[in-house]
């Protein structure tokens, strides 16, 4: 075998070795994105379930004195609609955490849900004295507190997911790994957009409830 051919074979072997390594790295980073999605999906599902439970409670006969007017009813309908939209988006994103379109749609749906829950929390706080049954108000306060706790958990898991997405996207975009990514269909992922942080009206509700107890 000539020296030129030997060098060529060595270069091809080196290129193949690098290609396999680059591909395995992309697979590993994509798997990390998927692994980091599980916890955030669980927290989003919990938030949606709590939002539904809160809306159902506030729409019940026990809460009618506080929320039975047109304003309260419209606000509850908005929360229910936003929650259903978020659930549908979460279902679409399930199993495809590296799909930028699915994650971006879910992020927008969650922002809509947050935008519906925020004024509801404020309205409940201003109508604490209209609740006839303290047990109902206590349950409302618990649900709002659980929602606030879930928001904090979502913020934490979202940061973990964002870090995994950033590492994966960096590998997809960098040269020469970009060639392998393009060849095998690796596409950039998207981080989940953050909803506006809640300023904590729940603590005001708890305080008002404490004054009534």
Backbone as a ProteinNet text record, in pm:
[ID]
protein_1_A
[PRIMARY]
XXXXXXXXXXXXXXXXXXXXXXXXXXXXXXXXXXXXXXXXXXXXXXXXXXXXXXXXXXXXXXXXXXXXXXXXXXXXXXXXXXXXXXXXXXXXXXXXXXXXXXXXXXXXXXXXXXXXXXXXXXXXXXXXXXXXXXXXXXXXXXXXXXXXXXXXXXXXXXXXXXXXXXXXXXXXXXXXXXXXXXXXXXXXXXXXXXXXXXXXXXXXXXXXXXXXX
[TERTIARY]
85.3	0	88.5	57.2	137.7	115	211.1	200.5	76.3	45.5	-71.7	-199.6	-207.2	-327.1	-338.1	-227.7	-228.6	-277.9	-230.2	-273.1	-421.3	-468.7	-610.3	-698.3	-656.7	-733.1	-735.4	-623	-615.4	-707.8	-709.4	-796.3	-943.4	-977.9	-1116.3	-1157.4	-1065.9	-1094.6	-1113	-1028	-1038	-1169.4	-1207.7	-1333.9	-1452.5	-1447.6	-1555.3	-1563	-1449	-1445.1	-1504.2	-1466.9	-1521.6	-1672.2	-1717	-1859.6	-1942.9	-1894.5	-1966.1	-1970.1	-1857.3	-1853.5	-1946.9	-1950.4	-2038.5	-2184.9	-2217.5	-2355.3	-2397.3	-2311.5	-2343.4	-2360.7	-2281	-2294	-2428.8	-2471.3	-2601.5	-2715	-2702.7	-2804.5	-2809.8	-2693	-2687.5	-2748.4	-2717.3	-2771	-2921.1	-2966.2	-3110.5	-3183.1	-3121.7	-3180.9	-3188.4	-3088.8	-3089.3	-3205.1	-3235.9	-3351.5	-3479.1	-3491.6	-3609.7	-3621.7	-3508.6	-3510.9	-3549.5	-3506.1	-3536.6	-3679.4	-3744.5	-3882	-3982.6	-3954.2	-4047.8	-4092.2	-4000.2	-4040.3	-4122.4	-4087.8	-4163.6	-4302.7	-4313.3	-4444.4	-4533.7	-4477.1	-4554.8	-4605.5	-4522.2	-4563.4	-4667.7	-4653.5	-4752.6	-4887.8	-4885.6	-5009.8	-5074.2	-4991.8	-5044.9	-5107.2	-5041.3	-5094.3	-5229	-5239.2	-5364.7	-5476.1	-5443.3	-5542.6	-5589	-5495.9	-5531.4	-5617.7	-5587.6	-5666.9	-5809.9	-5826.6	-5960.2	-6034.2	-5964.4	-6027.6	-6070	-5985.7	-6018.6	-6140.2	-6143.8	-6256.9	-6386.8	-6380.9	-6500	-6549.1	-6455.8	-6493.8	-6558.2	-6497.6	-6550.7	-6682.6	-6710.3	-6837.1	-6945.9	-6911.7	-7007.9	-7104.3	-7209.9	-7309.7	-7248.1	-7149	-7085.5	-7016.1	-6968.8	-6898.2	-6983.3	-7111.6	-7196.9	-7205.9	-7216	-7223.2	-7102.7	-6988.1	-6867.2	-6843.7	-6877.6	-6839.5	-6957.9	-7080.5	-7197.9	-7244.2	-7178.1	-7221.7	-7159.7	-7192.6	-7147.1	-6995	-6935.5	-6790	-6718.7	-6763	-6700.5	-6719.2	-6841	-6868.5	-6782.9	-6770.4	-6690.2	-6543.6	-6495.3	-6355.1	-6329	-6423.8	-6408.7	-6412.8	-6498.2	-6503.9	-6371.7	-6311.7	-6182.9	-6075.4	-6075.7	-5977.5	-5995.8	-6120	-6147.2	-6101.6	-6134.1	-6094.4	-5942.5	-5875.2	-5729.1	-5664.7	-5725.5	-5671.3	-5684.7	-5798.6	-5817	-5717.3	-5694	-5597	-5456.6	-5422.4	-5290.8	-5278.7	-5385.2	-5382.1	-5363	-5432.4	-5418.2	-5275.7	-5218.4	-5081.1	-4982.5	-5009.2	-4922.4	-4931.2	-5051.4	-5068.3	-4989.8	-4993	-4922.2	-4770.9	-4724.3	-4579.8	-4527.8	-4617.7	-4574.6	-4506.4	-4389.2	-4316.4	-4234.4	-4243.2	-4163.9	-4102.8	-4024.5	-3967.7	-3865	-3813.6	-3718.1	-3786.8	-3919.4	-3993.7	-4015	-3945.4	-3952.5	-4094.8	-4167	-4303.3	-4395.6	-4386.6	-4473.9	-4445.5	-4318.3	-4282.3	-4318.4	-4299.9	-4336.3	-4487.3	-4564.4	-4710.5	-4754.2	-4688.7	-4720.3	-4685.6	-4572.1	-4533.4	-4636.2	-4686.6	-4788.6	-4918	-4955.7	-5077.9	-5065.8	-4948.1	-4927.2	-4928.4	-4881.1	-4887.5	-5032.3	-5113.6	-5256.4	-5322.4	-5288.1	-5344.1	-5301.2	-5174.4	-5126.5	-5200.3	-5223.6	-5295.8	-5440.6	-5498.5	-5635.3	-5640.6	-5540.6	-5538.8	-5506.3	-5422.8	-5377.7	-5494.6	-5581.2	-5692.7	-5793.5	-5803.7	-5894.1	-5845.2	-5715.2	-5659.7	-5690.6	-5674	-5699	-5847.3	-5935.7	-6079.5	-6119.9	-6066.7	-6097.6	-6050.9	-5934.4	-5880.7	-5972.3	-6029.4	-6116.4	-6255	-6287.4	-6421.4	-6419.7	-6314.8	-6303	-6424.4	-6473.7	-6585.2	-6717.8	-6723.8	-6848.3	-6864.7	-6759.2	-6770.3	-6845.9	-6959.6	-7040	-6979.6	-6915.7	-6862.4	-6711.2	-6662.4	-6518.5	-6445.5	-6511.2	-6448.1	-6420.5	-6513.7	-6494.1	-6379.2	-6377.3	-6269.4	-6134.4	-6133.1	-6008.6	-5957.2	-6048.6	-6009	-5958.6	-6021.8	-5976.8	-5834.8	-5811.1	-5677.3	-5574	-5611	-5518.9	-5485.8	-5586.4	-5563.2	-5475.1	-5497.7	-5414.9	-5270.9	-5256.4	-5122.1	-5053	-5128.7	-5072.6	-5031.8	-5111.5	-5077.3	-4949	-4935.7	-4815.5	-4692.2	-4706.7	-4597	-4560.6	-4663	-4639.4	-4569.4	-4606.3	-4538.4	-4388.8	-4354.8	-4213.1	-4142.2	-4210.3	-4152.3	-4136.6	-4233	-4224	-4104.6	-4084.5	-3971.5	-3839.2	-3828.2	-3704	-3682.9	-3785.4	-3771.1	-3753.6	-3812.2	-3795.4	-3650.5	-3582.3	-3441	-3355.5	-3386	-3312.4	-3333.3	-3457.4	-3488.7	-3419.3	-3418.9	-3354.2	-3205.2	-3140.2	-2997.4	-2971.4	-3057	-3041.2	-3062.4	-3160.5	-3187.4	-3069.6	-3014.5	-2901.2	-2780.9	-2753.1	-2640.6	-2664.3	-2786.6	-2819.2	-2809.4	-2866.1	-2864.7	-2722.9	-2639.9	-2501.2	-2430.4	-2458.1	-2395.9	-2450.9	-2580.5	-2642.5	-2586.1	-2555.6	-2513.1	-2362.4	-2284.8	-2140.2	-2085.1	-1981	-1909.5	-1793.9	-1765.5	-1832.2	-1947.2	-1987.3	-2095.6	-2225.3	-2240.1	-2359.3	-2382.4	-2274.5	-2286.7	-2354.3	-2314.4	-2375.5	-2521.1	-2546.7	-2682.9	-2775.2	-2727.8	-2808	-2830	-2727.5	-2735.5	-2836	-2843.3	-2929.6	-3056.5	-3085.7	-3212.6	-3225.2	-3115	-3121.5	-3156.1	-3263.1	-3307.8	-3300	-3275.2	-3269	-3398.7	-3387.2	-3503.5	-3535.9	-3640.1	-3681.4	-3705	-3663.3	-3690.2	-3834.1	-3890.1	-4027.3	-4029.3	-4114.3	-4123.7	-4177.9	-4125.8	-4169.6	-4290.4	-4386.4	-4498.2	-4451.2	-4523.8	-4488.3	-4496.4	-4389.7	-4392.2	-4506.9	-4570	-4678.6	-4623	-4692.7	-4646.7	-4698.8	-4779.3	-4816.5	-4941.8	-5054.9	-5179	-5232.2	-5183	-5230.2	-5204.1	-5091	-5060	-5158.3	-5209.5	-5309.2	-5439.9	-5475.3	-5597.7	-5584.3	-5470.8	-5449.2	-5459.8	-5406.9	-5414	-5557.5	-5633.7	-5774.2	-5853.5	-5822.3	-5890.1	-5856.6	-5730.1	-5689.4	-5764.5	-5795.8	-5868.9	-6012.1	-6064.8	-6202.6	-6213.8	-6102.5	-6106.9	-6131.2
-119.5	0	123.9	217.5	337.6	428.1	518.7	613	699.9	745	829.7	757.6	630.6	552.9	527.7	503.6	481.6	605.6	720.5	846.7	868	837.3	855.2	765.1	639.5	546.1	593.6	642.9	692.1	812.6	901.1	1019.5	979.4	883.5	837	770.9	693.3	628.8	732.2	834.8	942	1017.8	1042.2	1112.6	1030.1	900.1	811.5	808.3	800.5	798.9	928	1041.3	1168.8	1175.9	1129.2	1133.7	1053.1	934.8	851.1	919.8	979.4	1049.9	1168.8	1246.8	1363.7	1321.7	1215.4	1165.7	1119	1043.1	993.2	1108.4	1211.6	1328.4	1396	1411.1	1471.6	1388.1	1257.8	1168.5	1182	1188	1199.8	1331.8	1440.2	1571	1578.9	1516.3	1514.2	1432	1323.7	1242.4	1319.9	1405	1487.2	1586.5	1638	1727.4	1652.3	1530.5	1450.7	1416.6	1382.8	1348.7	1467.8	1587.3	1707	1754.8	1701.7	1743.9	1675.8	1551.8	1478.9	1555	1608	1680.1	1805.5	1880	2002.1	1967.8	1860.2	1817.4	1778.8	1709.8	1669.2	1791	1893	2013	2093.3	2097.7	2167.6	2097.6	1965	1888.5	1914.7	1922.2	1949.5	2088.6	2184.5	2320.9	2325.6	2255.4	2252.9	2187.6	2078.6	2011.5	2101.4	2172.8	2264.5	2378.7	2428.3	2537.3	2491.5	2371	2315.7	2300.4	2245.5	2223.4	2356	2456.1	2587.7	2646.5	2636.8	2691.3	2620	2487.8	2412.5	2450.2	2467.4	2505.3	2643.5	2737.8	2874.1	2884.6	2787.9	2786.8	2708.9	2647.2	2566.1	2654.4	2591.4	2665.2	2723.6	2653.7	2702	2836.1	2862.4	2988.1	3089.6	3057.4	3145.8	3288.1	3307.2	3445.5	3530.9	3467.1	3542.5	3553.4	3448.9	3443.4	3423.9	3436.3	3404.9	3513.4	3629	3736.1	3717.4	3808.4	3797.6	3808	3895.8	3913.3	3786.3	3731.2	3608.5	3493.2	3478.5	3368.3	3378.9	3500.3	3519.7	3487.6	3526.5	3501.3	3351.5	3280	3135.9	3065.6	3111.4	3053.3	3074.1	3190.4	3218.7	3124.1	3098.2	3006.7	2865.7	2820.1	2685.3	2672.6	2773.1	2768.9	2769.8	2853.4	2861.1	2730.8	2667.7	2541.4	2431.3	2426.6	2326.4	2348	2473.9	2504.2	2459.1	2483.4	2441.8	2290.5	2221.2	2074.8	2019.9	2078.5	2034	2056.4	2171.1	2200.2	2105.6	2070.8	1977	1838.3	1797.8	1668.6	1665.2	1777.2	1784.8	1780.8	1841.8	1846.5	1717.2	1635.3	1511.8	1419.5	1372.4	1283	1353	1486.4	1560.2	1686.1	1671.2	1788.2	1864.7	1803.8	1875.5	1941.9	1933.7	2001.8	2147.4	2237.9	2379.4	2432.6	2393.5	2442.6	2399	2271.9	2220.8	2287.8	2307	2369.1	2517.3	2585.2	2726.6	2744.5	2655.7	2663.3	2639.4	2544.3	2517.6	2637.2	2700.3	2817.1	2929.1	2951.1	3054.4	3018.1	2889.9	2846.1	2863.2	2833.5	2850.1	2997.7	3083.4	3226.5	3274.8	3221	3256	3209.8	3088.8	3037.8	3123.2	3160.6	3247.7	3381.4	3433.1	3558.6	3548.6	3428.2	3408.5	3388.2	3319.6	3293.2	3417.7	3503.7	3620.6	3710.9	3756.5	3840.3	3765.3	3632.3	3554.3	3556.5	3542.4	3548.6	3683	3789.2	3922.9	3940.2	3890.7	3903.2	3828.1	3708	3631.8	3707.5	3767.6	3842.3	3959.2	4023.6	4138.8	4096	3967.2	3919.8	3818.4	3820	3725.3	3732.3	3851.9	3868.7	3816.3	3784.8	3735.6	3584.4	3514.2	3370.3	3342.6	3271.4	3239.8	3125.4	3032.7	2913.5	2923.6	2923.6	2933.4	2810.9	2694.7	2574.3	2589.3	2654.2	2676.9	2774.1	2880.4	2977.7	2914.9	2831.4	2765.6	2677.4	2607.2	2522.1	2605.9	2720.7	2811.9	2859.9	2898.2	2944.3	2833.3	2711	2597.8	2575.6	2581.6	2562.3	2672.9	2794.7	2906.1	2891	2844.2	2820.6	2708	2603	2492.4	2539.8	2626.2	2681.4	2763.3	2840.7	2921.8	2832.7	2726.1	2632	2562.9	2527	2462.6	2557.6	2684.9	2784.6	2787.3	2777.7	2777.8	2653.4	2538.8	2414.7	2420.9	2480.4	2495.7	2582.9	2690.6	2779.5	2705	2619.1	2543.1	2442	2361.5	2258.9	2322.6	2440	2508.7	2550	2591.5	2628.5	2507.1	2392.3	2270.1	2232.6	2242.3	2211.9	2310.7	2437.8	2539.5	2511.5	2470.7	2438.7	2321.7	2219.5	2103.1	2142.7	2228	2275.4	2358	2442.4	2526	2440.7	2336.5	2247.9	2175.3	2127.7	2057.2	2150.6	2270.2	2365.4	2409.8	2425.2	2464.4	2358.8	2231.9	2124	2119.8	2145.3	2143.5	2253.3	2368.9	2485	2491.5	2425.8	2441.4	2364.1	2418	2349.2	2269.7	2151.2	2087.6	1994.6	1992	1901.8	1934.3	2058.1	2098.3	2010.1	1963.2	1877.3	1744.9	1687.8	1563	1587.2	1699.8	1732.6	1746	1814.3	1831.9	1699.6	1616.8	1489.3	1395.1	1395.1	1301	1366.4	1488.1	1550.1	1603.8	1638.7	1703.1	1850.1	1895.4	2034	2104	2235	2307.6	2294	2281.1	2273.5	2413.6	2424	2553.9	2539.7	2640.2	2642.3	2686.5	2644.7	2682.7	2825.6	2907	3046.6	3056.1	3150.1	3169.4	3260.6	3223.8	3312.8	3421.6	3531.7	3641.5	3594.7	3612.9	3567.2	3629.1	3547.9	3597	3679.2	3786.9	3878	3841.1	3732.9	3681.2	3734.3	3755.7	3793.6	3685.4	3559.2	3450.3	3477.7	3539.9	3568.5	3668.6	3758.6	3854.9	3783.4	3684.1	3607.5	3533	3469.2	3395.2	3487.2	3607.2	3702.9	3744.3	3768	3805.5	3693.4	3568.7	3455.3	3444.7	3471	3465.2	3566	3684	3785.9	3740.3	3654.8	3610.2	3491.4	3417.7	3293.1	3322.1
0	0	0	-91.8	-101.5	18.4	36.4	147.7	133.8	10.9	-11.9	25.1	-17.2	13.1	163.2	226.2	370.7	444.8	400.9	462.9	439.6	316.8	284.3	369.8	383.8	467.2	612.2	658.9	796.6	816.5	717.7	726.1	724.5	639.2	632.7	764.1	820.6	948.9	1058.8	1055.7	1154.5	1138.8	1011.5	984.7	1032.1	1006.6	1050.8	1203.1	1267.7	1413.7	1470.2	1408.4	1454.1	1430.8	1314.3	1282.3	1379.3	1413.8	1510.3	1646.4	1685.2	1813.5	1816.2	1707.1	1698.9	1702.8	1631.3	1629.7	1768.8	1833.5	1968.6	2067.1	2049.4	2137.3	2116.8	1992.3	1964.3	2022	2008.8	2064.6	2216.7	2279	2425.2	2471.8	2402.7	2441.5	2415.8	2307.9	2280.8	2387	2430.5	2537.2	2667.9	2692.7	2813.8	2810.1	2691.9	2677.7	2712.5	2659.9	2690.3	2837.5	2900	3042.3	3129.3	3089.9	3169.1	3145.9	3042.6	3015.1	3107.6	3149.5	3233.4	3357.7	3439.5	3559.8	3531.9	3427.3	3399.4	3346.7	3269.7	3220.9	3337.9	3435.9	3553.7	3630.3	3645.7	3718.3	3639.8	3509.1	3427.5	3436.9	3434.9	3448	3584.4	3687.8	3821.4	3826.7	3765.5	3762.8	3691.4	3580.9	3506.4	3587.7	3656.5	3740.3	3854.2	3915.7	4023.9	3973.1	3854.7	3796.8	3772.2	3720.6	3699.6	3832.7	3931.9	4061.9	4125	4112.3	4167.1	4097.1	3964.9	3889.6	3926	3940.4	3977.5	4117.3	4208.8	4344.7	4347.8	4277.1	4276.3	4200.8	4114.2	4041.5	4115.6	4227.9	4303	4381.5	4431.1	4509.8	4636.3	4693.2	4815.8	4796.7	4676.5	4650.5	4576	4554.4	4475.4	4531.2	4664.3	4714.1	4673.9	4656.9	4623.7	4473.8	4399.2	4258.1	4164.2	4214.5	4133.4	4038.5	4037.3	3946.9	3808.6	3717	3578.1	3567.4	3647.1	3641.2	3684.7	3796.9	3845.8	3749.7	3696.3	3604.1	3477.4	3424.3	3302.9	3328.5	3446.2	3478.8	3493.7	3552.2	3568.2	3432.9	3342.9	3209.1	3135.3	3157.2	3093.9	3145.1	3275.9	3333.8	3279.3	3272.3	3221.2	3076	2993.4	2852.5	2838	2917.6	2911.1	2958.8	3059.3	3108.9	3004.9	2938.6	2832.9	2718.9	2685.6	2581.1	2622.8	2748.7	2799	2800.7	2837.7	2838.1	2697	2600.6	2462.2	2412.3	2448.1	2407.5	2474.5	2601.2	2672.5	2610.9	2570.5	2503.9	2372.6	2300.1	2172	2192.4	2300.2	2326.5	2387.1	2443	2508.1	2406.7	2442	2353.5	2247.5	2241.4	2142.4	2205.1	2312.6	2380.3	2297.9	2191.2	2105.9	1988.1	1980.9	1875.4	1915.5	1848	1885	1875.2	1769.6	1751.8	1863.8	1904.4	2010.1	2143.8	2174.6	2303	2303.9	2193.3	2186.2	2199.1	2137.1	2149.5	2293.5	2360.1	2500.3	2586.9	2560	2636.5	2625.1	2504.7	2484.7	2557.1	2551.4	2619.9	2770.5	2824.8	2967.9	3007.6	2920.8	2948.9	2951.1	2860.2	2859.3	2988.7	3033	3158.3	3276.3	3280.1	3387.5	3384.5	3262.6	3249.7	3293.5	3289.2	3336.1	3486.8	3542.8	3687	3768	3714.3	3789.9	3833.4	3741.8	3786.7	3872.8	3852.7	3938.2	4082.3	4101.6	4236.8	4301.9	4225	4278	4311.5	4222.3	4246.9	4373.6	4391.8	4513	4636.7	4629.3	4743.6	4781.3	4680	4708.7	4756.8	4742.2	4778.7	4892.6	4968.8	5079.8	5171.6	5198.8	5292.8	5238.6	5109	5050.6	5066.1	5107.4	5126.3	5255.5	5244.1	5361.8	5443.3	5374	5440	5450.3	5573.4	5593.9	5538.9	5541.4	5487.9	5338	5267.3	5123.4	5099.8	5176.7	5162.9	5196.4	5298.9	5337.2	5223.6	5156.7	5044.5	4927.7	4904.5	4798.7	4827.6	4951.2	4990.2	4970.6	5006.9	4989.6	4843	4757.6	4614.5	4556.6	4598.4	4550.8	4599.5	4722.7	4775.3	4698.6	4667.3	4589.6	4450.2	4391.7	4260.6	4267.5	4372.6	4388.5	4407.3	4483.9	4504.4	4372.3	4295.6	4166.4	4070.6	4073.6	3989.7	4020	4147.4	4185.6	4133	4140.2	4089.2	3936.8	3869.8	3724.4	3688.2	3763.9	3736.6	3749.4	3850.3	3869.5	3757.2	3728.1	3624.4	3486.6	3467.6	3338.9	3318.2	3425.4	3413.3	3376.9	3437.7	3405.2	3259.1	3213.5	3074.3	2980.6	3017.1	2935.3	2919.9	3028	3021.9	2926.9	2934.9	2846.5	2700.9	2676.5	2540.8	2488.5	2573.6	2533.2	2493.4	2571.5	2539.5	2407.3	2387.3	2263.2	2143.2	2155.4	2043.9	2010	2111.1	2087.1	2002.9	2032	1954.2	1812.5	1797	1664.1	1575.2	1633.8	1555.4	1531.7	1615.1	1604.3	1484.1	1428.3	1320	1379.1	1324	1208.5	1245.2	1373.9	1414.8	1340.9	1298	1224.6	1101.8	1041.3	924.2	959.5	1071.4	1117	1156.5	1224.1	1266.9	1146.4	1043.7	923.5	851.3	846.3	776.3	840.4	973.3	1044.9	1100.4	1059.6	1093.8	1234.6	1297.9	1429.1	1409.5	1471.9	1459.9	1595.7	1596.3	1724	1802.4	1931.9	2020.6	2071.4	2151.5	2206.6	2355.7	2431.3	2574.9	2598.2	2710.4	2744	2795.2	2733.1	2775.3	2917.2	2990.9	3128.7	3134.3	3216.9	3244.1	3339.3	3342	3431.4	3576.3	3656.2	3795.7	3873.6	3955.1	4038.8	4154.6	4186.2	4292	4429.9	4437.4	4568.7	4631.6	4553.2	4618.4	4710	4690.2	4774.8	4922.1	4951.7	5091.1	5148.9	5062.9	5108.9	5139.7	5055.1	5079.6	5211.1	5232.6	5356.8	5477	5462.9	5572.6	5599.5	5492	5508.9	5573.5	5530.9	5590.4	5739	5771.2	5910.3	5995.3	5936.8	6010.6	6039.8	5951.2	5968.4	6063.4	6072.9	6153.1	6300.9
[MASK]
+++++++++++++++++++++++++++++++++++++++++++++++++++++++++++++++++++++++++++++++++++++++++++++++++++++++++++++++++++++++++++++++++++++++++++++++++++++++++++++++++++++++++++++++++++++++++++++++++++++++++++++++++++++

